[in-house]
XYZ file of N, CA and C in Angstrom:
456
model
N 10.321 -32.794 -2.342
C 9.870 -31.547 -1.736
C 8.701 -30.960 -2.512
N 8.737 -30.970 -3.843
C 7.637 -30.428 -4.634
C 6.340 -31.187 -4.372
N 6.438 -32.509 -4.160
C 5.266 -33.321 -3.870
C 4.606 -32.853 -2.572
N 5.414 -32.628 -1.552
C 4.898 -32.163 -0.264
C 4.245 -30.793 -0.416
N 4.886 -29.899 -1.172
C 4.302 -28.572 -1.391
C 2.949 -28.684 -2.095
N 2.858 -29.565 -3.079
C 1.596 -29.747 -3.808
C 0.500 -30.260 -2.882
N 0.839 -31.162 -1.976
C -0.152 -31.707 -1.045
C -0.707 -30.585 -0.161
N 0.192 -29.760 0.373
C -0.255 -28.709 1.284
C -0.925 -27.543 0.561
N -0.626 -27.355 -0.694
C -1.251 -26.281 -1.464
C -2.553 -26.731 -2.116
N -2.857 -28.001 -2.033
C -4.052 -28.499 -2.715
C -5.323 -27.876 -2.147
N -5.310 -27.482 -0.897
C -6.496 -26.863 -0.313
C -6.445 -25.329 -0.399
N -5.490 -24.801 -1.095
C -5.346 -23.354 -1.231
C -6.324 -22.846 -2.294
N -6.651 -21.555 -2.181
C -7.543 -20.913 -3.147
C -6.814 -19.743 -3.802
N -7.323 -19.313 -4.954
C -6.714 -18.158 -5.619
C -6.745 -16.950 -4.696
N -5.672 -16.207 -4.704
C -5.554 -15.006 -3.895
C -6.603 -13.982 -4.359
N -7.388 -13.457 -3.430
C -8.409 -12.482 -3.816
C -7.844 -11.097 -4.140
N -6.601 -10.856 -3.762
C -5.999 -9.558 -4.045
C -5.446 -9.524 -5.463
N -4.644 -10.500 -5.815
C -4.000 -10.511 -7.140
C -4.703 -11.432 -8.127
N -5.756 -12.101 -7.666
C -6.537 -13.029 -8.485
C -5.693 -14.191 -9.012
N -4.713 -14.605 -8.196
C -3.912 -15.778 -8.514
C -2.681 -15.519 -9.360
N -2.408 -14.262 -9.714
C -1.258 -13.940 -10.566
C 0.061 -13.906 -9.795
N -0.005 -13.619 -8.501
C 1.209 -13.488 -7.698
C 1.726 -12.062 -7.650
N 1.149 -11.194 -8.452
C 1.535 -9.782 -8.410
C 0.277 -8.922 -8.563
N 0.343 -7.761 -7.959
C -0.763 -6.812 -8.011
C -0.472 -5.827 -9.133
N -1.432 -5.646 -10.027
C -1.277 -4.678 -11.109
C -2.245 -3.518 -10.885
N -2.212 -2.557 -11.783
C -3.065 -1.372 -11.632
C -4.547 -1.734 -11.607
N -4.938 -2.737 -12.372
C -6.345 -3.160 -12.364
C -6.762 -3.667 -10.984
N -5.878 -4.438 -10.347
C -6.166 -4.931 -8.997
C -6.269 -3.774 -8.009
N -5.352 -2.843 -8.125
C -5.335 -1.697 -7.221
C -6.610 -0.878 -7.383
N -7.020 -0.657 -8.614
C -8.271 0.084 -8.857
C -9.477 -0.710 -8.370
N -9.514 -2.010 -8.641
C -10.631 -2.858 -8.214
C -10.808 -2.793 -6.696
N -9.697 -2.771 -5.968
C -9.747 -2.741 -4.505
C -9.735 -1.314 -3.942
N -9.684 -0.326 -4.835
C -9.684 1.099 -4.471
C -8.552 1.453 -3.506
N -7.341 1.055 -3.859
C -6.171 1.298 -3.009
C -5.115 2.132 -3.734
N -5.561 2.983 -4.636
C -4.630 3.806 -5.414
C -3.720 4.660 -4.539
N -4.207 5.072 -3.380
C -3.417 5.936 -2.503
C -2.509 5.151 -1.560
N -2.614 3.826 -1.580
C -1.860 3.009 -0.639
C -0.823 2.101 -1.288
N -1.092 1.615 -2.493
C -0.236 0.596 -3.093
C 0.281 1.016 -4.444
N 1.353 0.358 -4.850
C 1.859 0.462 -6.219
C 1.947 -0.959 -6.775
N 1.987 -1.098 -8.083
C 2.079 -2.444 -8.657
C 3.352 -3.163 -8.188
N 3.244 -4.471 -8.056
C 4.392 -5.273 -7.655
C 3.944 -6.599 -7.087
N 4.853 -7.270 -6.425
C 4.552 -8.570 -5.831
C 3.381 -8.433 -4.863
N 2.525 -9.418 -4.862
C 1.359 -9.420 -3.981
C 1.787 -9.767 -2.557
N 1.481 -8.893 -1.617
C 1.832 -9.129 -0.221
C 0.832 -10.053 0.471
N -0.357 -10.151 -0.082
C -1.396 -10.986 0.531
C -1.037 -12.468 0.419
N -0.587 -12.880 -0.769
C -0.203 -14.288 -0.984
C 1.313 -14.467 -1.010
N 2.043 -13.363 -0.835
C 3.505 -13.363 -0.852
C 4.054 -13.813 -2.206
N 3.311 -13.483 -3.265
C 3.770 -13.775 -4.613
C 3.475 -15.181 -5.104
N 2.771 -15.973 -4.323
C 2.487 -17.362 -4.689
C 1.251 -17.470 -5.580
N 0.285 -16.587 -5.363
C -0.959 -16.636 -6.125
C -2.055 -17.435 -5.445
N -1.721 -18.130 -4.391
C -2.682 -18.947 -3.639
C -2.565 -18.614 -2.157
N -3.696 -18.748 -1.458
C -3.721 -18.516 -0.012
C -4.578 -19.583 0.656
N -4.344 -19.824 1.942
C -5.231 -20.723 2.672
C -6.628 -20.078 2.763
N -7.673 -20.843 2.667
C -9.027 -20.276 2.704
C -9.324 -19.453 3.960
N -8.746 -19.834 5.092
C -9.035 -19.095 6.319
C -8.410 -17.697 6.336
N -7.411 -17.437 5.497
C -6.819 -16.098 5.449
C -7.862 -15.075 4.987
N -8.696 -15.489 4.061
C -9.713 -14.581 3.529
C -10.679 -14.169 4.638
N -10.930 -15.076 5.563
C -11.795 -14.770 6.702
C -11.095 -13.883 7.726
N -9.783 -14.036 7.862
C -9.012 -13.300 8.867
C -8.649 -11.880 8.429
N -8.217 -11.749 7.163
C -7.670 -10.470 6.689
C -8.305 -10.112 5.354
N -8.839 -8.921 5.274
C -9.435 -8.449 4.027
C -8.369 -8.338 2.939
N -8.734 -8.672 1.720
C -7.798 -8.543 0.599
C -7.367 -7.095 0.405
N -8.203 -6.165 0.816
C -7.891 -4.746 0.663
C -7.242 -4.111 1.880
N -6.755 -4.922 2.800
C -6.132 -4.378 4.012
C -4.887 -3.583 3.622
N -4.936 -2.275 3.821
C -3.917 -1.356 3.325
C -2.508 -1.643 3.834
N -2.427 -1.986 5.082
C -1.126 -2.128 5.752
C -0.320 -3.328 5.254
N -1.010 -4.335 4.739
C -0.349 -5.556 4.301
C 0.301 -5.314 2.938
N 1.564 -4.865 2.982
C 2.324 -4.548 1.774
C 3.644 -5.308 1.783
N 4.328 -5.289 0.659
C 5.613 -5.992 0.572
C 6.700 -5.295 1.388
N 6.447 -4.080 1.837
C 7.431 -3.349 2.638
C 7.487 -3.841 4.081
N 6.493 -4.602 4.499
C 6.477 -5.095 5.875
C 7.522 -6.184 6.082
N 8.190 -6.173 7.212
C 9.080 -7.295 7.523
C 8.242 -8.575 7.654
N 8.847 -9.712 7.426
C 8.103 -10.979 7.452
C 7.449 -11.226 8.813
N 8.115 -10.846 9.886
C 7.543 -11.056 11.214
C 6.286 -10.219 11.413
N 6.273 -8.997 10.871
C 5.099 -8.130 10.990
C 3.968 -8.654 10.105
N 4.321 -9.135 8.929
C 3.332 -9.708 8.022
C 2.595 -10.858 8.707
N 3.346 -11.745 9.356
C 2.729 -12.877 10.054
C 1.837 -12.410 11.201
N 2.276 -11.381 11.911
C 1.457 -10.851 13.004
C 0.137 -10.291 12.462
N 0.209 -9.585 11.362
C -1.005 -9.034 10.751
C -1.936 -10.167 10.343
N -1.404 -11.146 9.652
C -2.217 -12.273 9.174
C -2.850 -13.026 10.345
N -2.132 -13.106 11.466
C -2.645 -13.812 12.637
C -3.503 -12.937 13.548
N -3.694 -11.670 13.162
C -4.579 -10.790 13.923
C -4.006 -10.256 15.212
N -2.688 -10.162 15.316
C -2.035 -9.632 16.513
C -2.526 -8.205 16.801
N -2.949 -7.957 18.023
C -3.529 -6.660 18.398
C -2.556 -5.500 18.184
N -1.302 -5.679 18.554
C -0.324 -4.604 18.376
C -0.073 -4.309 16.901
N -0.013 -5.350 16.088
C 0.173 -5.155 14.645
C -1.026 -4.427 14.046
N -2.209 -4.753 14.508
C -3.410 -4.086 14.006
C -3.452 -2.617 14.435
N -2.899 -2.308 15.616
C -2.789 -0.901 16.043
C -1.829 -0.152 15.125
N -0.706 -0.795 14.792
C 0.248 -0.165 13.874
C -0.397 0.038 12.500
N -1.211 -0.915 12.095
C -1.920 -0.802 10.818
C -2.870 0.385 10.833
N -3.554 0.561 11.935
C -4.476 1.687 12.076
C -3.728 3.019 12.024
N -2.587 3.084 12.688
C -1.767 4.307 12.660
C -1.239 4.578 11.259
N -0.860 3.515 10.537
C -0.403 3.654 9.160
C -1.500 4.276 8.296
N -2.707 3.759 8.429
C -3.827 4.283 7.642
C -4.090 5.745 7.987
N -4.058 6.079 9.273
C -4.248 7.468 9.701
C -3.171 8.373 9.116
N -1.936 7.907 9.109
C -0.827 8.686 8.565
C -1.033 8.973 7.078
N -1.424 7.955 6.334
C -1.681 8.142 4.904
C -2.839 9.123 4.705
N -3.898 8.981 5.487
C -5.048 9.875 5.361
C -4.674 11.321 5.667
N -3.851 11.538 6.685
C -3.384 12.898 7.008
C -2.525 13.456 5.881
N -1.671 12.611 5.325
C -0.813 13.006 4.214
C -1.674 13.430 3.025
N -2.675 12.632 2.712
C -3.588 12.935 1.606
C -4.344 14.231 1.891
N -4.832 14.395 3.116
C -5.552 15.626 3.482
C -4.666 16.852 3.321
N -3.393 16.715 3.680
C -2.484 17.849 3.546
C -2.226 18.168 2.074
N -2.099 17.138 1.249
C -1.936 17.361 -0.196
C -3.151 18.105 -0.738
N -4.331 17.654 -0.377
C -5.572 18.284 -0.838
C -5.618 19.744 -0.394
N -5.261 20.005 0.844
C -5.247 21.385 1.357
C -4.255 22.253 0.574
N -3.044 21.737 0.407
C -2.027 22.518 -0.300
C -2.423 22.793 -1.750
N -3.074 21.858 -2.385
C -3.448 22.015 -3.793
C -4.689 22.891 -3.952
N -5.748 22.569 -3.226
C -7.019 23.256 -3.436
C -7.177 24.544 -2.629
N -6.569 24.639 -1.479
C -6.715 25.832 -0.641
C -5.554 26.802 -0.854
N -4.326 26.278 -0.851
C -3.159 27.146 -1.007
C -2.709 27.278 -2.460
N -3.396 26.593 -3.369
C -3.138 26.682 -4.818
C -1.698 26.368 -5.209
N -1.110 25.408 -4.532
C 0.255 24.996 -4.884
C 0.195 23.932 -5.970
N 1.186 23.911 -6.810
C 1.305 22.909 -7.871
C 1.957 21.647 -7.301
N 1.770 20.499 -7.957
C 2.345 19.250 -7.443
C 3.852 19.318 -7.148
N 4.623 19.984 -7.992
C 6.060 20.113 -7.741
C 6.352 20.912 -6.481
N 5.574 21.956 -6.260
C 5.736 22.768 -5.048
C 5.339 21.965 -3.803
N 4.295 21.171 -3.939
C 3.857 20.341 -2.817
C 4.933 19.313 -2.480
N 5.526 18.726 -3.509
C 6.615 17.759 -3.288
C 7.777 18.438 -2.568
N 8.153 19.627 -3.023
C 9.233 20.370 -2.351
C 8.878 20.632 -0.888
N 7.629 20.996 -0.646
C 7.165 21.251 0.722
C 7.396 20.029 1.610
N 6.978 18.848 1.134
C 7.128 17.639 1.941
C 8.584 17.238 2.103
N 9.366 17.415 1.055
C 10.788 17.062 1.154
C 11.498 17.969 2.155
N 11.171 19.262 2.140
C 11.773 20.195 3.101
C 11.261 19.935 4.516
N 9.967 19.668 4.621
C 9.346 19.415 5.918
C 9.995 18.218 6.617
N 10.400 17.238 5.849
C 11.023 16.043 6.404
C 12.543 16.112 6.372
N 13.079 17.312 6.214
C 14.523 17.562 6.214
C 15.256 16.679 5.222
N 14.627 16.397 4.105
C 15.255 15.559 3.070
C 15.907 16.493 2.057
N 17.185 16.682 2.208
C 17.906 17.580 1.315
C 18.595 16.820 0.180
N 18.988 15.592 0.467
C 19.662 14.778 -0.539
C 18.677 13.782 -1.138
N 18.025 14.204 -2.182
C 17.089 13.317 -2.857
C 17.338 13.405 -4.351
N 17.048 12.310 -5.012
C 17.263 12.274 -6.458
C 16.032 12.841 -7.167
N 16.213 13.165 -8.415
C 15.087 13.644 -9.222
C 14.039 12.542 -9.358
N 14.482 11.288 -9.406
C 13.531 10.178 -9.487
C 12.654 10.108 -8.235
N 13.274 10.320 -7.062
C 12.500 10.322 -5.819
C 11.473 11.444 -5.824
N 11.913 12.619 -6.252
C 10.977 13.749 -6.305
C 9.875 13.459 -7.316
N 10.225 12.891 -8.458
C 9.220 12.611 -9.480
C 8.219 11.568 -8.986
N 8.685 10.580 -8.230
C 7.770 9.595 -7.642
C 6.774 10.278 -6.709
N 7.268 11.216 -5.918
C 6.403 11.964 -5.007
C 5.416 12.830 -5.790
N 5.879 13.502 -6.829
C 5.003 14.314 -7.678
C 3.923 13.425 -8.302
N 4.310 12.261 -8.788
C 3.338 11.337 -9.384
C 2.283 10.914 -8.361
N 2.719 10.653 -7.139
C 1.776 10.292 -6.077
C 0.823 11.452 -5.807
N 1.369 12.648 -5.702
C 0.549 13.841 -5.440
C -0.475 14.028 -6.559
N -0.034 13.869 -7.800
C -0.959 13.989 -8.928
C -2.040 12.912 -8.861
N -1.682 11.714 -8.412
C -2.665 10.647 -8.239
C -3.689 10.991 -7.172
N -3.240 11.593 -6.076
C -4.154 12.032 -5.028
C -5.118 13.062 -5.589
N -4.589 14.020 -6.310
C -5.433 15.079 -6.898
C -6.464 14.478 -7.855
N -6.013 13.549 -8.713
C -6.947 12.892 -9.649
C -8.031 12.132 -8.891
N -7.639 11.478 -7.797
C -8.615 10.676 -7.042
C -9.678 11.555 -6.377
N -9.337 12.788 -6.090
C -10.284 13.691 -5.437
C -11.202 14.379 -6.431
N -10.862 14.325 -7.704
C -11.690 14.933 -8.755
C -12.914 14.064 -9.028
N -12.771 12.759 -8.871
C -13.847 11.809 -9.189
C -15.086 12.031 -8.390
């Protein structure tokens, strides 16, 4: 089986997202300017292998926001194959993130709310009453990242 895998991977190239490591780190995220979309972890572009078929690079940008490890495998394949419905969902995902970021910016710069208050606002807005401190802290960290990204 390993021999067969080697034959089929021989024409593969290093993943342009993770640079062949199989995981995306902060340097990769910054290089691709996806700080507001991704966190470090397994690379969704190569599925953690570190190599991709050369035609994938032509089909899907390495910085395509929607292609994350959170996607079900069937959706990932649809995205990679350019399925129109999957690409519409990807567009809606990007719009949702952009609206979320815009609301954070408004709450921070216009309404002068602190990151913790903004996190509380979103948790209440989404009727999330049972959340852990870790979940809230993750949200606060994201909000602080958005604020830092807008200072640049």
